[in-house]
Coordinates of C-alpha atoms in Angstrom, one line a residue:
Chain A
E1 CA 96.5 -108.2 145.9
A2 CA 97.0 -104.5 145.2
G3 CA 98.6 -103.6 141.9
V4 CA 101.1 -100.9 141.2
T5 CA 99.9 -97.6 142.6
Q6 CA 101.0 -94.2 141.4
S7 CA 100.2 -90.7 142.7
P8 CA 99.2 -88.1 141.9
T9 CA 97.0 -89.0 138.9
H10 CA 97.4 -85.5 137.4
L11 CA 100.0 -82.8 138.1
I12 CA 100.2 -79.3 136.7
K13 CA 103.4 -77.4 137.2
T14 CA 105.0 -74.2 135.9
R15 CA 108.1 -74.2 133.8
G16 CA 111.2 -74.1 136.1
Q17 CA 109.5 -75.8 139.0
Q18 CA 110.1 -79.3 140.4
A19 CA 107.8 -82.3 140.2
T20 CA 107.7 -85.3 142.4
L21 CA 105.9 -88.5 141.4
R22 CA 105.4 -91.5 143.6
C23 CA 105.0 -95.2 142.9
S24 CA 104.3 -98.2 145.2
P25 CA 105.1 -101.6 143.7
I26 CA 103.2 -104.8 144.1
S27 CA 103.9 -106.4 147.4
G28 CA 107.0 -108.5 147.2
H29 CA 108.4 -106.8 144.1
T30 CA 111.8 -105.3 144.6
S31 CA 112.4 -103.7 141.2
V32 CA 110.7 -100.5 140.1
Y33 CA 110.9 -99.0 136.6
W34 CA 110.0 -95.5 135.4
Y35 CA 108.9 -94.8 131.8
Q36 CA 108.0 -91.6 130.0
Q37 CA 105.3 -91.5 127.3
A38 CA 105.3 -88.2 125.6
L39 CA 102.9 -87.4 122.8
G40 CA 104.1 -89.0 119.6
L41 CA 107.3 -90.4 121.1
G42 CA 106.3 -93.8 122.4
L43 CA 107.4 -95.3 125.7
Q44 CA 110.9 -94.4 126.7
F45 CA 112.8 -96.1 129.6
L46 CA 113.8 -93.6 132.3
L47 CA 115.1 -95.4 135.4
W48 CA 115.4 -98.8 137.1
Y49 CA 115.7 -99.3 140.8
D50 CA 116.3 -102.5 142.6
E51 CA 117.0 -103.1 146.3
G52 CA 117.3 -99.4 146.9
E53 CA 119.9 -98.8 144.2
E54 CA 119.7 -97.2 140.8
R55 CA 120.6 -100.0 138.4
N56 CA 120.2 -98.3 135.0
R57 CA 119.0 -95.1 133.5
G58 CA 117.8 -94.2 130.0
N59 CA 118.9 -91.3 127.8
F60 CA 117.5 -88.5 130.0
P61 CA 119.3 -85.5 131.5
P62 CA 120.4 -85.5 135.2
R63 CA 117.5 -83.3 136.2
F64 CA 115.5 -86.5 136.0
S65 CA 116.3 -88.4 139.2
G66 CA 114.7 -90.6 141.8
R67 CA 115.2 -93.0 144.6
Q68 CA 113.8 -96.2 146.1
F69 CA 112.9 -96.4 149.7
P70 CA 113.4 -99.4 152.1
N71 CA 109.8 -100.5 151.5
Y72 CA 110.6 -100.6 147.7
S73 CA 108.4 -97.7 146.9
S74 CA 109.9 -95.1 144.6
E75 CA 109.9 -91.4 143.8
L76 CA 110.7 -89.7 140.5
N77 CA 111.9 -86.1 140.7
V78 CA 112.0 -83.8 137.7
N79 CA 113.9 -80.6 138.4
A80 CA 113.8 -77.3 136.3
L81 CA 110.7 -78.4 134.4
E82 CA 110.5 -77.7 130.7
L83 CA 107.4 -77.7 128.5
E84 CA 108.7 -80.8 126.8
D85 CA 108.5 -82.8 130.1
S86 CA 104.7 -82.8 129.7
A87 CA 103.9 -86.5 129.4
L88 CA 102.4 -89.6 131.0
Y89 CA 104.9 -91.1 133.5
L90 CA 104.3 -94.8 134.1
C91 CA 105.8 -96.9 136.8
A92 CA 106.2 -100.7 136.7
S93 CA 107.3 -103.3 139.1
S94 CA 108.6 -106.8 138.7
G95 CA 109.7 -109.6 141.0
T96 CA 111.1 -113.1 140.8
G97 CA 109.3 -115.6 138.6
D98 CA 108.0 -115.4 135.1
Y99 CA 105.3 -112.8 135.3
G100 CA 106.9 -109.9 133.6
Y101 CA 106.3 -106.2 134.4
T102 CA 103.1 -104.8 135.8
F103 CA 102.3 -101.1 135.2
G104 CA 100.5 -98.6 137.3
S105 CA 97.9 -96.2 136.0
G106 CA 100.4 -93.4 135.5
T107 CA 100.8 -89.7 136.4
R108 CA 100.0 -87.2 133.7
L109 CA 102.3 -84.2 134.2
T110 CA 101.5 -81.0 132.4
V111 CA 104.1 -78.2 132.4
V112 CA 102.7 -74.7 131.6
Chain B
G1 CA 120.2 -102.1 121.2
I2 CA 117.3 -104.4 120.5
Q3 CA 114.9 -103.1 117.9
V4 CA 111.2 -103.9 118.1
E5 CA 108.9 -103.4 115.1
Q6 CA 105.1 -103.8 115.1
S7 CA 102.7 -104.1 112.3
P8 CA 100.4 -102.9 111.1
P9 CA 100.7 -99.4 112.6
D10 CA 96.9 -98.8 112.3
L11 CA 94.0 -101.1 111.9
I12 CA 90.3 -100.5 111.5
L13 CA 87.9 -103.4 112.1
Q14 CA 84.2 -104.0 112.1
E15 CA 82.8 -105.5 115.3
G16 CA 83.0 -109.3 115.1
A17 CA 86.1 -109.4 112.8
N18 CA 89.3 -111.2 113.6
S19 CA 92.8 -109.7 113.5
T20 CA 96.5 -110.5 113.8
L21 CA 99.1 -108.1 115.1
R22 CA 102.8 -108.8 114.6
C23 CA 105.9 -108.0 116.6
N24 CA 109.4 -108.5 115.2
F25 CA 112.5 -108.1 117.3
S26 CA 116.1 -108.0 116.4
D27 CA 117.9 -110.1 119.0
S28 CA 117.4 -112.7 121.7
V29 CA 115.2 -111.6 124.5
N30 CA 114.4 -112.9 128.0
N31 CA 111.0 -111.5 128.2
L32 CA 108.1 -110.6 125.8
Q33 CA 104.9 -109.0 126.8
W34 CA 101.8 -107.8 125.0
F35 CA 100.0 -104.8 126.5
H36 CA 96.8 -103.0 125.7
Q37 CA 96.8 -99.3 126.5
N38 CA 93.3 -98.0 127.3
P39 CA 92.1 -94.5 126.6
W40 CA 93.1 -93.4 130.1
G41 CA 96.7 -94.4 129.5
Q42 CA 96.9 -97.5 131.6
L43 CA 98.9 -100.4 130.2
I44 CA 97.0 -103.6 130.7
N45 CA 99.2 -106.7 130.7
L46 CA 97.7 -109.2 128.2
F47 CA 100.4 -111.8 128.0
Y48 CA 103.8 -112.7 129.3
I49 CA 105.0 -114.9 126.5
P50 CA 108.8 -115.2 125.8
S51 CA 108.0 -118.4 123.9
G52 CA 105.1 -120.7 123.1
T53 CA 101.4 -120.1 122.8
K54 CA 98.9 -118.8 125.3
Q55 CA 95.2 -118.1 125.2
N56 CA 92.9 -115.9 127.3
G57 CA 89.3 -115.8 126.1
R58 CA 89.2 -114.1 122.7
L59 CA 92.9 -113.3 122.7
S60 CA 95.8 -115.6 122.1
A61 CA 99.5 -115.1 121.4
T62 CA 102.3 -117.0 119.9
T63 CA 106.0 -116.3 120.2
V64 CA 108.6 -118.1 118.0
A65 CA 111.8 -117.0 119.8
T66 CA 114.1 -118.7 117.3
E67 CA 112.6 -116.7 114.5
R68 CA 112.3 -113.5 116.6
Y69 CA 108.6 -112.7 116.2
S70 CA 105.4 -112.8 118.1
L71 CA 101.8 -112.7 117.0
L72 CA 98.7 -111.5 118.9
Y73 CA 95.3 -112.8 117.7
I74 CA 92.1 -111.0 118.5
S75 CA 89.0 -112.9 117.6
S76 CA 85.4 -111.7 117.4
S77 CA 86.5 -108.1 118.1
Q78 CA 84.5 -105.8 120.3
T79 CA 84.5 -102.0 120.5
T80 CA 86.1 -102.3 123.9
D81 CA 89.1 -103.8 122.2
S82 CA 89.9 -100.4 120.7
G83 CA 93.2 -98.8 121.8
V84 CA 96.9 -99.2 121.3
Y85 CA 98.5 -102.6 121.5
F86 CA 102.2 -102.7 122.4
C87 CA 104.7 -105.4 122.2
A88 CA 107.6 -105.1 124.6
V89 CA 110.7 -107.2 124.9
G90 CA 113.2 -107.6 127.7
D91 CA 116.9 -106.9 127.1
G92 CA 118.7 -109.3 129.5
A93 CA 121.9 -107.3 129.5
T94 CA 120.2 -104.0 130.7
N95 CA 117.0 -105.3 132.2
K96 CA 115.1 -102.7 130.1
L97 CA 111.8 -103.5 128.7
I98 CA 111.9 -102.1 125.1
F99 CA 108.6 -101.1 123.5
G100 CA 107.5 -101.2 119.9
T101 CA 105.7 -98.3 118.4
G102 CA 102.3 -99.9 118.8
T103 CA 99.3 -100.8 116.7
L104 CA 96.4 -98.5 117.0
L105 CA 93.2 -100.5 116.7
A106 CA 89.8 -99.1 116.1
V107 CA 86.8 -101.4 116.3
Q108 CA 83.7 -99.9 114.8
P109 CA 80.1 -101.0 115.7

């Protein structure tokens, strides 16, 4: 069974540009979660999607947005990039049953 | 919101030593997981353990939900065990997984 896959692995953008990160959940999982891990700031919850709807978001500005597609894959968009957006972005998925969250390998975004 | 505290923040071990990592949380939770973050950033799921005890090889974990803590035991540590260990708990009200600040483990040969 394939795990959670994220693309791209690395992304370098210029301040002010937009970044798009992608995530494919484990087959059968309908919930997708996005987390940001910036240097020295730990893992911060960004967004939760389930059945195509945004269910919850963390304390991030509106320029962080995303969506979930009918096949449950998800996209995170970050507009008007700032230097402080440089971080590892991790995606996780979960389904029914007692197995918890499974994380992907992450996308390392660097804003220059 | 739920607070998650991990201790110790840093730990240096000689290869072959045993260790215990602790996670305290401030409220009832519907999920508790232990993760190991490798040097490339990937979070490896070690245990899903909202209560009880589980073992997987040299690792074991115990969660006492009524007393709001969990312990991760690492026996006969190896250099490949180095990295950051995170405890994360599930907030049933928001479905968020809330992470502790982690324990940075360094195992020296």
